[in-house]
Coordinates of C-alpha atoms in Angstrom, one line a residue:
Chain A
X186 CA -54.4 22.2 11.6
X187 CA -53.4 22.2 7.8
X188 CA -54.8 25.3 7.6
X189 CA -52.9 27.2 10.4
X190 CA -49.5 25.9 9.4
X191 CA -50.6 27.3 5.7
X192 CA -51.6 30.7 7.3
X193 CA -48.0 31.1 9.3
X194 CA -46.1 29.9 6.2
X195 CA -47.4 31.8 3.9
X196 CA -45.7 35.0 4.5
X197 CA -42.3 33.4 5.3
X198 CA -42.6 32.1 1.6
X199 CA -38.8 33.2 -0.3
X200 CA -39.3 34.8 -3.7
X201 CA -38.4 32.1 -6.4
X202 CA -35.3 34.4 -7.7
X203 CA -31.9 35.6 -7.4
X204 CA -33.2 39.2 -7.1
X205 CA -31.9 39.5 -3.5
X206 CA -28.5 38.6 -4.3
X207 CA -28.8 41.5 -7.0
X208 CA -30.3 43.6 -4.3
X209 CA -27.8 42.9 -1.4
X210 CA -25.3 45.5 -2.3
X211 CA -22.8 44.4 0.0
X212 CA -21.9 40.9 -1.5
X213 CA -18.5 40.4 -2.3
X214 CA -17.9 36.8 -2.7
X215 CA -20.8 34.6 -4.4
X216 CA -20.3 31.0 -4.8
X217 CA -22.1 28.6 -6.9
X218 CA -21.8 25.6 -6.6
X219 CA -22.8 21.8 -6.5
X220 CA -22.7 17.8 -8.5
X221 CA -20.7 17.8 -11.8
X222 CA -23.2 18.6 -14.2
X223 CA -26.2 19.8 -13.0
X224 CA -25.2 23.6 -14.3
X225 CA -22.8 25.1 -12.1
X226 CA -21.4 26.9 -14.9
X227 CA -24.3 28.0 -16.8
X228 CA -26.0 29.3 -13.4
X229 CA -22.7 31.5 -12.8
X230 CA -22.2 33.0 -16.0
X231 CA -25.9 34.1 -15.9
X232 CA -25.8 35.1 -12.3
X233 CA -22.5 37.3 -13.2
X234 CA -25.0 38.5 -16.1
X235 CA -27.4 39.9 -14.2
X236 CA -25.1 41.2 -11.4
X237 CA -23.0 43.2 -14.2
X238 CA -26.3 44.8 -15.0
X239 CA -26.3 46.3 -11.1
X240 CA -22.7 46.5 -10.0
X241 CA -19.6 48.2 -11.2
X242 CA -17.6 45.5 -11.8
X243 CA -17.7 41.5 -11.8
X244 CA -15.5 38.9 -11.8
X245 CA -16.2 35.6 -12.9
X246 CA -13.7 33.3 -11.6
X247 CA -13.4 29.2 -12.4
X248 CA -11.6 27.0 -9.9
X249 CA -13.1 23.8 -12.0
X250 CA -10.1 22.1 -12.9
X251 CA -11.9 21.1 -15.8
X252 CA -12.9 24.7 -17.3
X253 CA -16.2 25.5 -18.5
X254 CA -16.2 29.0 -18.8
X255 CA -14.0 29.1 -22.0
X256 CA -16.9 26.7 -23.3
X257 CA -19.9 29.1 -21.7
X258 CA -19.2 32.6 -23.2
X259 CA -16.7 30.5 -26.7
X260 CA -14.0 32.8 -25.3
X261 CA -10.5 32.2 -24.6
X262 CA -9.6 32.6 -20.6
X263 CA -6.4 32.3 -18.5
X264 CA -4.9 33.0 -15.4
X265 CA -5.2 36.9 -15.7
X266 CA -9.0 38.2 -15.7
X267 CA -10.5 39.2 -19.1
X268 CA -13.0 41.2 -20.4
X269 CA -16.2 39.3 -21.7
X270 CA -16.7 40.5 -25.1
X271 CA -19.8 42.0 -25.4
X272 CA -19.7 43.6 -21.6
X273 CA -17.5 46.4 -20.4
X274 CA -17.8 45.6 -16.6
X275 CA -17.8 41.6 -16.9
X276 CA -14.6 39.5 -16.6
X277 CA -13.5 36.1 -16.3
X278 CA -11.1 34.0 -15.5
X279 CA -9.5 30.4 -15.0
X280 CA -7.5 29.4 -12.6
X281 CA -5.9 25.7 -12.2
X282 CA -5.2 25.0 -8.1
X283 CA -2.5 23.0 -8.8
X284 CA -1.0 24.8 -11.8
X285 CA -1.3 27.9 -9.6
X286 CA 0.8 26.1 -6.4
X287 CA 3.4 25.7 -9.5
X288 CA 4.0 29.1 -10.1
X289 CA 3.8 30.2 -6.7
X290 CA 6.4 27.6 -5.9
X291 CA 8.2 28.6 -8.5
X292 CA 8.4 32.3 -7.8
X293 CA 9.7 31.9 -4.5
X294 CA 12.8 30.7 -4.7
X295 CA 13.5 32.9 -7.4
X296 CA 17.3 32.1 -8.0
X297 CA 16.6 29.9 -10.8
X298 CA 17.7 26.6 -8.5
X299 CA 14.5 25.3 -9.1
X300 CA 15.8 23.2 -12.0
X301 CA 18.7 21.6 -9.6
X302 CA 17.0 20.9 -6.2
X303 CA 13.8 21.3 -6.3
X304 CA 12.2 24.3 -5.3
X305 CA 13.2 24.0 -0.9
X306 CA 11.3 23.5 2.0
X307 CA 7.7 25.4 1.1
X308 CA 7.7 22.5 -1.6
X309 CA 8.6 19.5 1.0
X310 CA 5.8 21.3 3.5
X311 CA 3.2 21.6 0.6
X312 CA 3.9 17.6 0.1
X313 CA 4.1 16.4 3.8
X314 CA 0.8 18.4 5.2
X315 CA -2.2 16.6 2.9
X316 CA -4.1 19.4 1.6
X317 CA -1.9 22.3 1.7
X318 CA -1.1 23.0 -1.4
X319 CA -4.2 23.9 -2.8
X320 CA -4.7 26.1 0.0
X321 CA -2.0 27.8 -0.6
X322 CA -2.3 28.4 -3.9
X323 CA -6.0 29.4 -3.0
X324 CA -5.3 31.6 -0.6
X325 CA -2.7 33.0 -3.1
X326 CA -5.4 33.7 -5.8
X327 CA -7.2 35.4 -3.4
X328 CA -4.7 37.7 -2.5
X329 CA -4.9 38.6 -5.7
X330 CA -8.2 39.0 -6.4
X331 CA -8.8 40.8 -3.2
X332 CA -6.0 43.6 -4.4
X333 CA -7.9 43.8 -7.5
X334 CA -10.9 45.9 -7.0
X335 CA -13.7 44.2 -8.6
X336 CA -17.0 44.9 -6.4
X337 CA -18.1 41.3 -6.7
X338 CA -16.4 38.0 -7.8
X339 CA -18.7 35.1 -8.7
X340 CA -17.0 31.5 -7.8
X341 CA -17.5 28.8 -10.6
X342 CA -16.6 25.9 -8.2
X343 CA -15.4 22.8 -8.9
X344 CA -17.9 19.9 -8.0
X345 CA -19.4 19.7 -4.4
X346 CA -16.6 18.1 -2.5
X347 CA -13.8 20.2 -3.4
X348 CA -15.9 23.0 -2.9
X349 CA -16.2 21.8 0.8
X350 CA -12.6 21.0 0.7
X351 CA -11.9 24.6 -0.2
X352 CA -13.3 26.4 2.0
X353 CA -12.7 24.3 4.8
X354 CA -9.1 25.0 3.9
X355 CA -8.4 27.9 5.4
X356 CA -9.7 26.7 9.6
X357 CA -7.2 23.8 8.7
X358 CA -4.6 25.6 7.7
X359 CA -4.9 27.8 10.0
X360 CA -4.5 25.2 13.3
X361 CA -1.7 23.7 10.9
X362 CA 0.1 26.5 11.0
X363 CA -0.8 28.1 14.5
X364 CA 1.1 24.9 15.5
X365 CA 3.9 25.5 13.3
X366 CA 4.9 28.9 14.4
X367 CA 4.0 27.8 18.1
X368 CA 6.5 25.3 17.5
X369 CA 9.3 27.1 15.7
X370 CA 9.1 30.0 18.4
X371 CA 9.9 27.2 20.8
X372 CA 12.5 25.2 18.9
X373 CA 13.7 27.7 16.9
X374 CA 16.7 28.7 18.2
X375 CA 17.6 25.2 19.0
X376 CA 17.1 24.5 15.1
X377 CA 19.2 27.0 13.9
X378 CA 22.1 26.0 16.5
X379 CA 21.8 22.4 14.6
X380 CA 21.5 24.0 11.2
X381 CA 24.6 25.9 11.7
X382 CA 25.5 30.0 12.6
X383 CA 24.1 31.2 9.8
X384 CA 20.7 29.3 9.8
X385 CA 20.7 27.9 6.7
X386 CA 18.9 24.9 5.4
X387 CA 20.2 22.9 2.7
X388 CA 18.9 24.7 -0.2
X389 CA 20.1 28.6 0.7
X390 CA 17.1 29.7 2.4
X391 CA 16.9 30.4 6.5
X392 CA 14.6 28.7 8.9
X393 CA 12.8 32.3 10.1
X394 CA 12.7 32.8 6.3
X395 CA 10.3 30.3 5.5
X396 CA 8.1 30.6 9.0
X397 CA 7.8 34.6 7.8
X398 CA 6.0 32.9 4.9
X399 CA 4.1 30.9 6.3
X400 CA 2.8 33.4 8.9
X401 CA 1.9 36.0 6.0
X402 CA 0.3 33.2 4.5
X403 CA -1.4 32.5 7.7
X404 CA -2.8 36.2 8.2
X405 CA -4.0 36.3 4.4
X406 CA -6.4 33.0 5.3
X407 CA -7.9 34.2 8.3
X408 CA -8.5 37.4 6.7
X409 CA -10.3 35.6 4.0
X410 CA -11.9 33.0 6.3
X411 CA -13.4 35.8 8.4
X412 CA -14.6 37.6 5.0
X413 CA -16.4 34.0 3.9
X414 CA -18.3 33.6 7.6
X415 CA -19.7 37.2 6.8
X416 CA -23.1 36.7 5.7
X417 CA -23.0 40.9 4.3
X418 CA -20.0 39.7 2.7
X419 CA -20.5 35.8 1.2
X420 CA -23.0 33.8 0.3
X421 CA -23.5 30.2 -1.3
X422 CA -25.7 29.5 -4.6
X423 CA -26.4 25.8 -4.4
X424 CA -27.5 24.7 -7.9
X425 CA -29.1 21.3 -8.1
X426 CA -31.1 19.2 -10.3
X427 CA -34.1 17.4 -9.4
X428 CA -33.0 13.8 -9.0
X429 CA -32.1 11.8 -5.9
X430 CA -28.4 11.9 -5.5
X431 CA -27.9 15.8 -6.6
X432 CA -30.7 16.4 -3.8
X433 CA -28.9 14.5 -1.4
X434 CA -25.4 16.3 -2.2
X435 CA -27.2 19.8 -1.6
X436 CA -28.8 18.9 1.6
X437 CA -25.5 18.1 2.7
X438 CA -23.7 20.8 1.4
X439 CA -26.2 23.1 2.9
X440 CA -25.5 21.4 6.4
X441 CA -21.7 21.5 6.2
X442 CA -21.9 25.1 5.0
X443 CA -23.8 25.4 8.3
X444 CA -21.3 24.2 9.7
X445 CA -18.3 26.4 8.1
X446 CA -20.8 29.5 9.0
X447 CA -20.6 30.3 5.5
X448 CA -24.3 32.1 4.5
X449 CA -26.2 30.3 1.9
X450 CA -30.3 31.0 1.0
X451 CA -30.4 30.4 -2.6
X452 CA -30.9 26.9 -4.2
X453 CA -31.2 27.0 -8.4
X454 CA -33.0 24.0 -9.7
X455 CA -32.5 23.2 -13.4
X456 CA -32.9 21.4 -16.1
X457 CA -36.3 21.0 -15.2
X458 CA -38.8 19.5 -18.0
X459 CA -42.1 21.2 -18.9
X460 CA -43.7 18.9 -21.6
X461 CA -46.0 20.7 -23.6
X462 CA -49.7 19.4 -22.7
X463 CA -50.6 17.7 -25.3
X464 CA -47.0 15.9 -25.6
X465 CA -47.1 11.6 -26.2
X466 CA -43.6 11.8 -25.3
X467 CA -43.7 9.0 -23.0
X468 CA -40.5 9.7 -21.8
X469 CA -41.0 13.2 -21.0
X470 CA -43.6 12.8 -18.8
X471 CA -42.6 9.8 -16.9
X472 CA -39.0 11.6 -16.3
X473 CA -41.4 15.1 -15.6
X474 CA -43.6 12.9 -13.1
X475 CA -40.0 11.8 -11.2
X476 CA -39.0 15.6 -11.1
X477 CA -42.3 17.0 -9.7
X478 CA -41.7 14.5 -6.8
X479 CA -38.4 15.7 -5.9
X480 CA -39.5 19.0 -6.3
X481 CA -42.3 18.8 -4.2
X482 CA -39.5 17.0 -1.5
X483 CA -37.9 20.4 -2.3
X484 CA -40.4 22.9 -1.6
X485 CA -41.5 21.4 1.5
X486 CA -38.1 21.2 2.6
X487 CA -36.5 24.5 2.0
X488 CA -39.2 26.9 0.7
X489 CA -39.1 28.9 4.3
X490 CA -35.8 29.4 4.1
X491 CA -34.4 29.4 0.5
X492 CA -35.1 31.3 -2.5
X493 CA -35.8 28.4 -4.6
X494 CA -35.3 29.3 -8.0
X495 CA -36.1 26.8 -11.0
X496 CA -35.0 26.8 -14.3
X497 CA -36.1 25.0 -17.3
X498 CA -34.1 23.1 -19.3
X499 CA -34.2 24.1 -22.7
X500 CA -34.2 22.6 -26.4
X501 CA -30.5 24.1 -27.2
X502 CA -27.1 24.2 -25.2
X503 CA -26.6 27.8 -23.1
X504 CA -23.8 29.2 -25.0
X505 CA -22.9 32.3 -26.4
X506 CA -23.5 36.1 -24.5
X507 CA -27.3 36.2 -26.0
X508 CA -28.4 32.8 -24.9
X509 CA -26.9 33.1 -22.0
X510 CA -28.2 36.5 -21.5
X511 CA -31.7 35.1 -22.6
X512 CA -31.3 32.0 -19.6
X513 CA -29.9 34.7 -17.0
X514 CA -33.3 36.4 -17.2
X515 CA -35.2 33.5 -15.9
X516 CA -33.0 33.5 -12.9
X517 CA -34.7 37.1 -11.8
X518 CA -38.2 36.7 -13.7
X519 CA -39.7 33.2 -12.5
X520 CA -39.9 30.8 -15.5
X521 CA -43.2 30.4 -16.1
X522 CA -44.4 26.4 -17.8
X523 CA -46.7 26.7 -21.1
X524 CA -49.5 25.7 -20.6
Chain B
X380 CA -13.6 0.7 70.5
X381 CA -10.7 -1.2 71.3
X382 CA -8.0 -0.9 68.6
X383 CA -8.3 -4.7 68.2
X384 CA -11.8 -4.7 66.5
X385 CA -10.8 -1.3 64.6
X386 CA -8.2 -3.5 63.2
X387 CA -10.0 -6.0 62.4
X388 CA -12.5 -3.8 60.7
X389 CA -10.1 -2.2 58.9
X390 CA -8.7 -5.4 57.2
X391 CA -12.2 -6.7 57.0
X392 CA -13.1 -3.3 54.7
X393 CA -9.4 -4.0 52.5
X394 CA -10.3 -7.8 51.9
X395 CA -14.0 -6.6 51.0
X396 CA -12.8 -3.8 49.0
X397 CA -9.7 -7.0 46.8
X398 CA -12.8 -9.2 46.9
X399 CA -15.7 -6.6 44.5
X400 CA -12.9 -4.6 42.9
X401 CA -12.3 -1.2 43.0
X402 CA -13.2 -0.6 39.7
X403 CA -16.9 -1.8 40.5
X404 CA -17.3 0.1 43.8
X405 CA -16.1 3.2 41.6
X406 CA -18.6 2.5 39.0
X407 CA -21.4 1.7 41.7
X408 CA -20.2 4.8 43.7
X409 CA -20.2 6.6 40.1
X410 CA -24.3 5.6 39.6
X411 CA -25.3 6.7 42.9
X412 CA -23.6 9.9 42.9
X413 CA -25.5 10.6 39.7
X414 CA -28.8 9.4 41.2
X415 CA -28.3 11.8 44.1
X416 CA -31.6 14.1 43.1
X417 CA -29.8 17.1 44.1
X418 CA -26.5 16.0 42.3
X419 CA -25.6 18.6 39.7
X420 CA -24.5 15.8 37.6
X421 CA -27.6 13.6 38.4
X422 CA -29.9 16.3 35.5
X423 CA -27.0 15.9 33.0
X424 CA -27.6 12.3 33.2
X425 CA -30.8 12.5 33.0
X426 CA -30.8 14.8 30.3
X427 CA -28.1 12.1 28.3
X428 CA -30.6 9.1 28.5
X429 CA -33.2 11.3 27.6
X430 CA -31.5 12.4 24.1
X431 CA -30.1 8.9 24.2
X432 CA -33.8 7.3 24.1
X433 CA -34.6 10.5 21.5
X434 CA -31.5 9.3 19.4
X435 CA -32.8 6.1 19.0
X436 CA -36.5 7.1 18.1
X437 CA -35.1 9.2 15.6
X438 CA -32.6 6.8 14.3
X439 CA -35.3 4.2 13.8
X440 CA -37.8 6.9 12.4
X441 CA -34.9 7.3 9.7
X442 CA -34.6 3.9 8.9
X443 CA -38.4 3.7 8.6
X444 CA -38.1 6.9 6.0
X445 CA -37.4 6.4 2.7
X446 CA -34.7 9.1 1.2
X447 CA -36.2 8.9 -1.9
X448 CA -39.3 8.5 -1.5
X449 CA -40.0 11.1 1.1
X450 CA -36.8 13.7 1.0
X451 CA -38.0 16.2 3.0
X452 CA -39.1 14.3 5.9
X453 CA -35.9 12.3 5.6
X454 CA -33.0 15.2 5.4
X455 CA -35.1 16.8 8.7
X456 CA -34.5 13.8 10.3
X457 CA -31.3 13.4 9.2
X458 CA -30.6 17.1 10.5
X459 CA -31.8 16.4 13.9
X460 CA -30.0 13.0 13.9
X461 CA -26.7 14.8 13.0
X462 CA -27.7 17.8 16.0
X463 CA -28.2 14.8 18.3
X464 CA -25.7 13.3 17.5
X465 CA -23.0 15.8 18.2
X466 CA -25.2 16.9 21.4
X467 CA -24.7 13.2 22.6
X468 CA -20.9 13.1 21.8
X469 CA -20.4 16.4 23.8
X470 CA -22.3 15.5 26.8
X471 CA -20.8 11.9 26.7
X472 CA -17.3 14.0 26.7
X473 CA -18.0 15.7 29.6
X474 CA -19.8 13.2 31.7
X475 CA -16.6 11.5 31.1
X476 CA -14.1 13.8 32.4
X477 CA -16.5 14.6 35.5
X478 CA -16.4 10.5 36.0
X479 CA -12.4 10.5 36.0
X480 CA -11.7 13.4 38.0
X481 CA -14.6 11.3 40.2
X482 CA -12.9 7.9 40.7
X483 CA -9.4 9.8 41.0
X484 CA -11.1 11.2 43.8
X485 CA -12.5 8.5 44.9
X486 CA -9.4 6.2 44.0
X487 CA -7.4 8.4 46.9
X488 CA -9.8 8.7 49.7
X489 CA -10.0 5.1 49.2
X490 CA -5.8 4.8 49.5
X491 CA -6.1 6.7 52.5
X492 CA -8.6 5.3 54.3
X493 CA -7.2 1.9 53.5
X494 CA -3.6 1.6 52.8
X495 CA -3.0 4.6 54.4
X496 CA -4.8 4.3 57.3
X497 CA -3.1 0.4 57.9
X498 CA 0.4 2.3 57.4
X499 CA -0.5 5.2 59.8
X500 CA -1.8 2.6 62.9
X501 CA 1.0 0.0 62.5
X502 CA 3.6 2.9 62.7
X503 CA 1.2 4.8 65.8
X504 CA 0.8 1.8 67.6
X505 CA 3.7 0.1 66.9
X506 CA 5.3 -0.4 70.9
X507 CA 1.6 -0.5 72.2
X508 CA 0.5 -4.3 73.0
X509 CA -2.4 -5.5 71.5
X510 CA -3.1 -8.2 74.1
X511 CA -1.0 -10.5 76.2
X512 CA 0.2 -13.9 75.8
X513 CA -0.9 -16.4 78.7
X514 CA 2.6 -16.1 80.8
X515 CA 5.0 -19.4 80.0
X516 CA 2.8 -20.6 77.6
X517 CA 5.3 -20.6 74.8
X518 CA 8.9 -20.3 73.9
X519 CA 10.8 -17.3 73.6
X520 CA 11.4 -17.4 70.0
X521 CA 8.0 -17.2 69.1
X522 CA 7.1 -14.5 72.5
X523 CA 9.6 -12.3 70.4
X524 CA 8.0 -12.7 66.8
X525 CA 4.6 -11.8 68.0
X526 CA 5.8 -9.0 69.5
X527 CA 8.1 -8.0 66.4
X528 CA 8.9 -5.4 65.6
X529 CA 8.8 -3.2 68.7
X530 CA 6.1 -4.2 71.1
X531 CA 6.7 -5.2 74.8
X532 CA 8.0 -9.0 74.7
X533 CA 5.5 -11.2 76.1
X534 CA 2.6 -9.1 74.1
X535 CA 1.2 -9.5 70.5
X536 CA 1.9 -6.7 68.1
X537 CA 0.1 -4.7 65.9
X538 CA 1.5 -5.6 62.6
X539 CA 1.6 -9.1 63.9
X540 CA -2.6 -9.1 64.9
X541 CA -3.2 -7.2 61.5
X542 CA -1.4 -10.0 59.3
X543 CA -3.6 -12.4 61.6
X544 CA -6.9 -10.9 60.5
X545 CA -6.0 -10.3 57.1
X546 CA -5.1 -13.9 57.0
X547 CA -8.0 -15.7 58.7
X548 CA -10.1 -13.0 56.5
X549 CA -9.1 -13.8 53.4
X550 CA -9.3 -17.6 53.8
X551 CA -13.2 -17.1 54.9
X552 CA -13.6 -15.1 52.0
X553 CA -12.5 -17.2 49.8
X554 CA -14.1 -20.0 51.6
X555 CA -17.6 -18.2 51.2
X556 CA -16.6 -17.6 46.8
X557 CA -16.0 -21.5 47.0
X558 CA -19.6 -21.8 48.3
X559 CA -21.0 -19.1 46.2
X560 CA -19.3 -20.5 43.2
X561 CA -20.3 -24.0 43.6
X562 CA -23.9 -22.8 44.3
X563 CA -24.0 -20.1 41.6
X564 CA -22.2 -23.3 38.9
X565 CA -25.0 -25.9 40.2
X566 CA -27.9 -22.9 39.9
X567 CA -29.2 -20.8 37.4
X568 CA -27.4 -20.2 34.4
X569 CA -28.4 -16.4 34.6
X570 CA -26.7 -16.5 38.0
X571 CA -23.1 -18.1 36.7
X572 CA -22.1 -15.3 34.6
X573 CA -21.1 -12.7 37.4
X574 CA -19.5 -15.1 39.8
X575 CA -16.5 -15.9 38.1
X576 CA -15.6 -12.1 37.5
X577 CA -16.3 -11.7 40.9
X578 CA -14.1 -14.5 41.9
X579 CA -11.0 -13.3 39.4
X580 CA -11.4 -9.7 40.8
X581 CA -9.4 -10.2 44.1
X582 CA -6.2 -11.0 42.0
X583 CA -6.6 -8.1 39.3
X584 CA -7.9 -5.2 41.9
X585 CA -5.7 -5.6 44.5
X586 CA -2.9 -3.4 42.2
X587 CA -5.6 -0.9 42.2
X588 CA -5.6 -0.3 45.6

């Protein structure tokens, strides 16, 4: 019996590489993304690596609150995309959710009231619906990166649950304020009778004002929520390491991803320990032993329908354009263990 | 049949109906309907216990499997657990709102044929004698409350012989839970749990009729 299930699975093997991510011309948004540590960061920068090699133009964009990507290439980044030194089609850039709900809070209102009483109703709605806020000012930065004309923007994501969180964003947000509007066509009128002739609420600005705003803001997530279900369009890297918990967080991730309909067939495994044969390192091979378990767990598991690519860790940190560059190969030629 | 044993009947099905409780003829009306084999509800039951019994094979096949020891077999599990899961909760929804719109149903049919139908003869028959008193046998007083409230004098009325029934019935009835009770208490401990709901369910159902 062994035998026949070897003979079907066989062909439906995945290459162990990124290469069809390099090779699906149509990707727009790549995410990558998983556990705090396991090489998010490091996977992204040498995924956007290898895409600038094939594509026109790449953005490499951080929603890690804690920001790596200044670390990665010992650059500088902000709010506005950069050029990489060293690439001429390769940029980066940080943004902060929370910093970024700021400014857009800020630039609303506009008349420089902001100091006296607080920055009006968008502000008291971004505090009273949990979770809005970020996906406002998520869906803001993608309204801007989607104006920009980059031909593919790499996600550095923040760890695994606020990935989740983010991208489930936009279906919530979207009921939210379905409702909303629903409601404020109904009441509406009967509001602004209460709120006086002309409409306004306390702080200057008009109740058909601030549903406008939300509606545009509602339009601008669906758009981007129906780009992210589009498998020609998205797709998810998972990154992992071989270890109990970090396998458990991306079997999970893969199955709410399912959920979302967001496309994912790629799973990066690093930081994975090749002792060299001879090697008395007792700790080496007892911690390689524990890896070649969960490996195994992961090839039986998601070899049919994953590229499953692993990565080695090395001696040095990845930092700096030429090791980078030097890791990023691995990701499309399949590491292969001295023997 | 005379309209005195349809009477009868008719309060002998109400005290019956006090005496189980609605709610457990509904649910005992709710299991046949679904064991009806040509009931379009009776597969989707089927099908529920099924994935029920399957839910609980795989539930215990997953607390057999040890996450780390064996991942992959564990996460598949845990996949199909989730997929059942969510299969159950759906068909558990729907067997649900098929069940309410069932004992709303049910809940008015009963009203009528019940309630209703008491209403609809007492107001029918309401000048028609039901049977005649023995002529002189007693004092006017009670020849006109017998026949209250507008059958011939001298007759019994309706409403009167209905109250009579529902009366006599619903002392025997609780004359035979007295028995039952007593027997049940003195028997088999297995036996003692249902009577006293039984016995509290005339007081709580008859609201629901």
């Amino acid at each position: 019996m062994s035998a026949a299930v070897v003979n079907v699975d066989e062909p439906e093997k995945m290459e162990p590489t990124l290469q069809s991510i390099l090779d699906q011309r149509s990707l727009r948004w790549i995410f990558v993304g998983g556990k705090g540590g396991v090489g998010k960061t490091t996977t992204s920068c040498s995924l956007a690596i290898q895409l600038a090699k094939v594509r026109r133009s790449v953005l490499l964009l951080s929603t890690d609150p804690a920001h790596n990507l200044s670390d990665a290439f010992s650059q500088k980044f902000g709010k506005e995309a950069r050029l990489v030194e060293g690439f001429d089609n390769l940029y980066a850039m940080e943004i902060d959710p929370n910093g970024s709900m700021q400014d857009l809070l800020a630039g609303q209102t506009g008349d420089g009231d902001a100091g006296m009483g607080g920055v009006g109703v968008m502000q008291d709605l971004a505090y009273a619906i949990p979770g809005i806020d970020e996906a406002m000012s998520f869906a803001e930065v993608l309204k801007q990166v989607n104006s920009l004309s980059y031909e593919t923007i790499v996600f550095d994501t923040a760890p695994t649950g606020h990935t989740l969180r983010f991208l489930q964003f936009p279906t919530v947000l979207e009921k939210a304020l379905a409702k909303v509007s629903q409601l404020s066509g109904q009441y509406g009128s009967l509001l602004n009778g209460i709120l006086g002739g002309s409409g306004t609420l306390p702080n200057g600005q008009t109740l058909s004002d601030v549903m406008e705003k939300l509606d545009s803001l509602r339009v601008t997530i669906s758009e981007v929520n129906a780009q992210f279900k589009d498998e020609r369009l998205t797709t998810f890297v998972c990154v992992c390491i071989p270890e109990f918990l970090s396998l458990y967080e991306t079997e999970r991730m893969i199955q709410e991803l399912a959920n979302y309909g967001i496309d994912t067939h790629c799973i990066v495994v690093n930081q994975l320990l090749f002792p060299k044969p001879g090697s008395d390192c007792e700790q080496c091979t007892a911690r390689r032993r524990m890896q070649k378990k969960y490996l195994d767990q992961i090839e039986e598991l998601y070899d049919e329908e994953f590229n499953v690519v692993k990565m080695p860790l090395l001696v040095e940190e990845v930092r700096g354009k030429e090791r980078l560059e030097k890791f990023s190969e691995m990701l499309i030629k399949p590491f292969v263990p001295p023997e | 049949m005379s309209l005195l044993l349809v009477i009868f009947l008719l309060e002998l099905v109400v005290q019956l109906v006090n005496t189980i409780g609605a709610k457990t003829i509904n649910n005992l009306l709710w299991r046949f309907y679904l064991s009806i084999p040509g009931s379009p509800l009776a597969k989707d039951f089927a099908e529920q216990r099924a994935k029920q019994k399957e839910y609980l094979q795989v539930r215990h096949d997953l607390n057999a499997t040890s996450s780390q020891d064996e991942f992959a077999k564990w996460a598949r599990l845990q996949r199909k657990h989730d997929k059942l899961m969510d299969e159950l909760e759906k068909k558990k929804s729907q067997l649900d709102a098929h069940r309410t719109s069932f004992s709303r149903k049910l809940t008015i049919y009963r009203w009528i044929l019940t309630r209703g139908m008491q209403w609809f003869l007492c107001f029918w028959f309401s000048s028609q004698p039901m049977f005649w008193l023995p002529y002189g046998w007693f004092p006017y007083w009670v020849e006109w409350l017998v026949s209250f409230p507008n059958a011939p004098m001298g007759s019994v009325s309706i409403v009167v012989w209905q109250s009579a029934c529902s009366g006599v019935l619903a002392l025997v009835i609780e004359a035979v839970m007295a028995v039952v009770r007593y027997t049940g208490g003195t028997g088999m401990q297995k036996q003692r749990q249902p009577v006293p709901a039984a016995g509290g369910a005339p007081g709580t159902s008859k609201k629901d009729l």
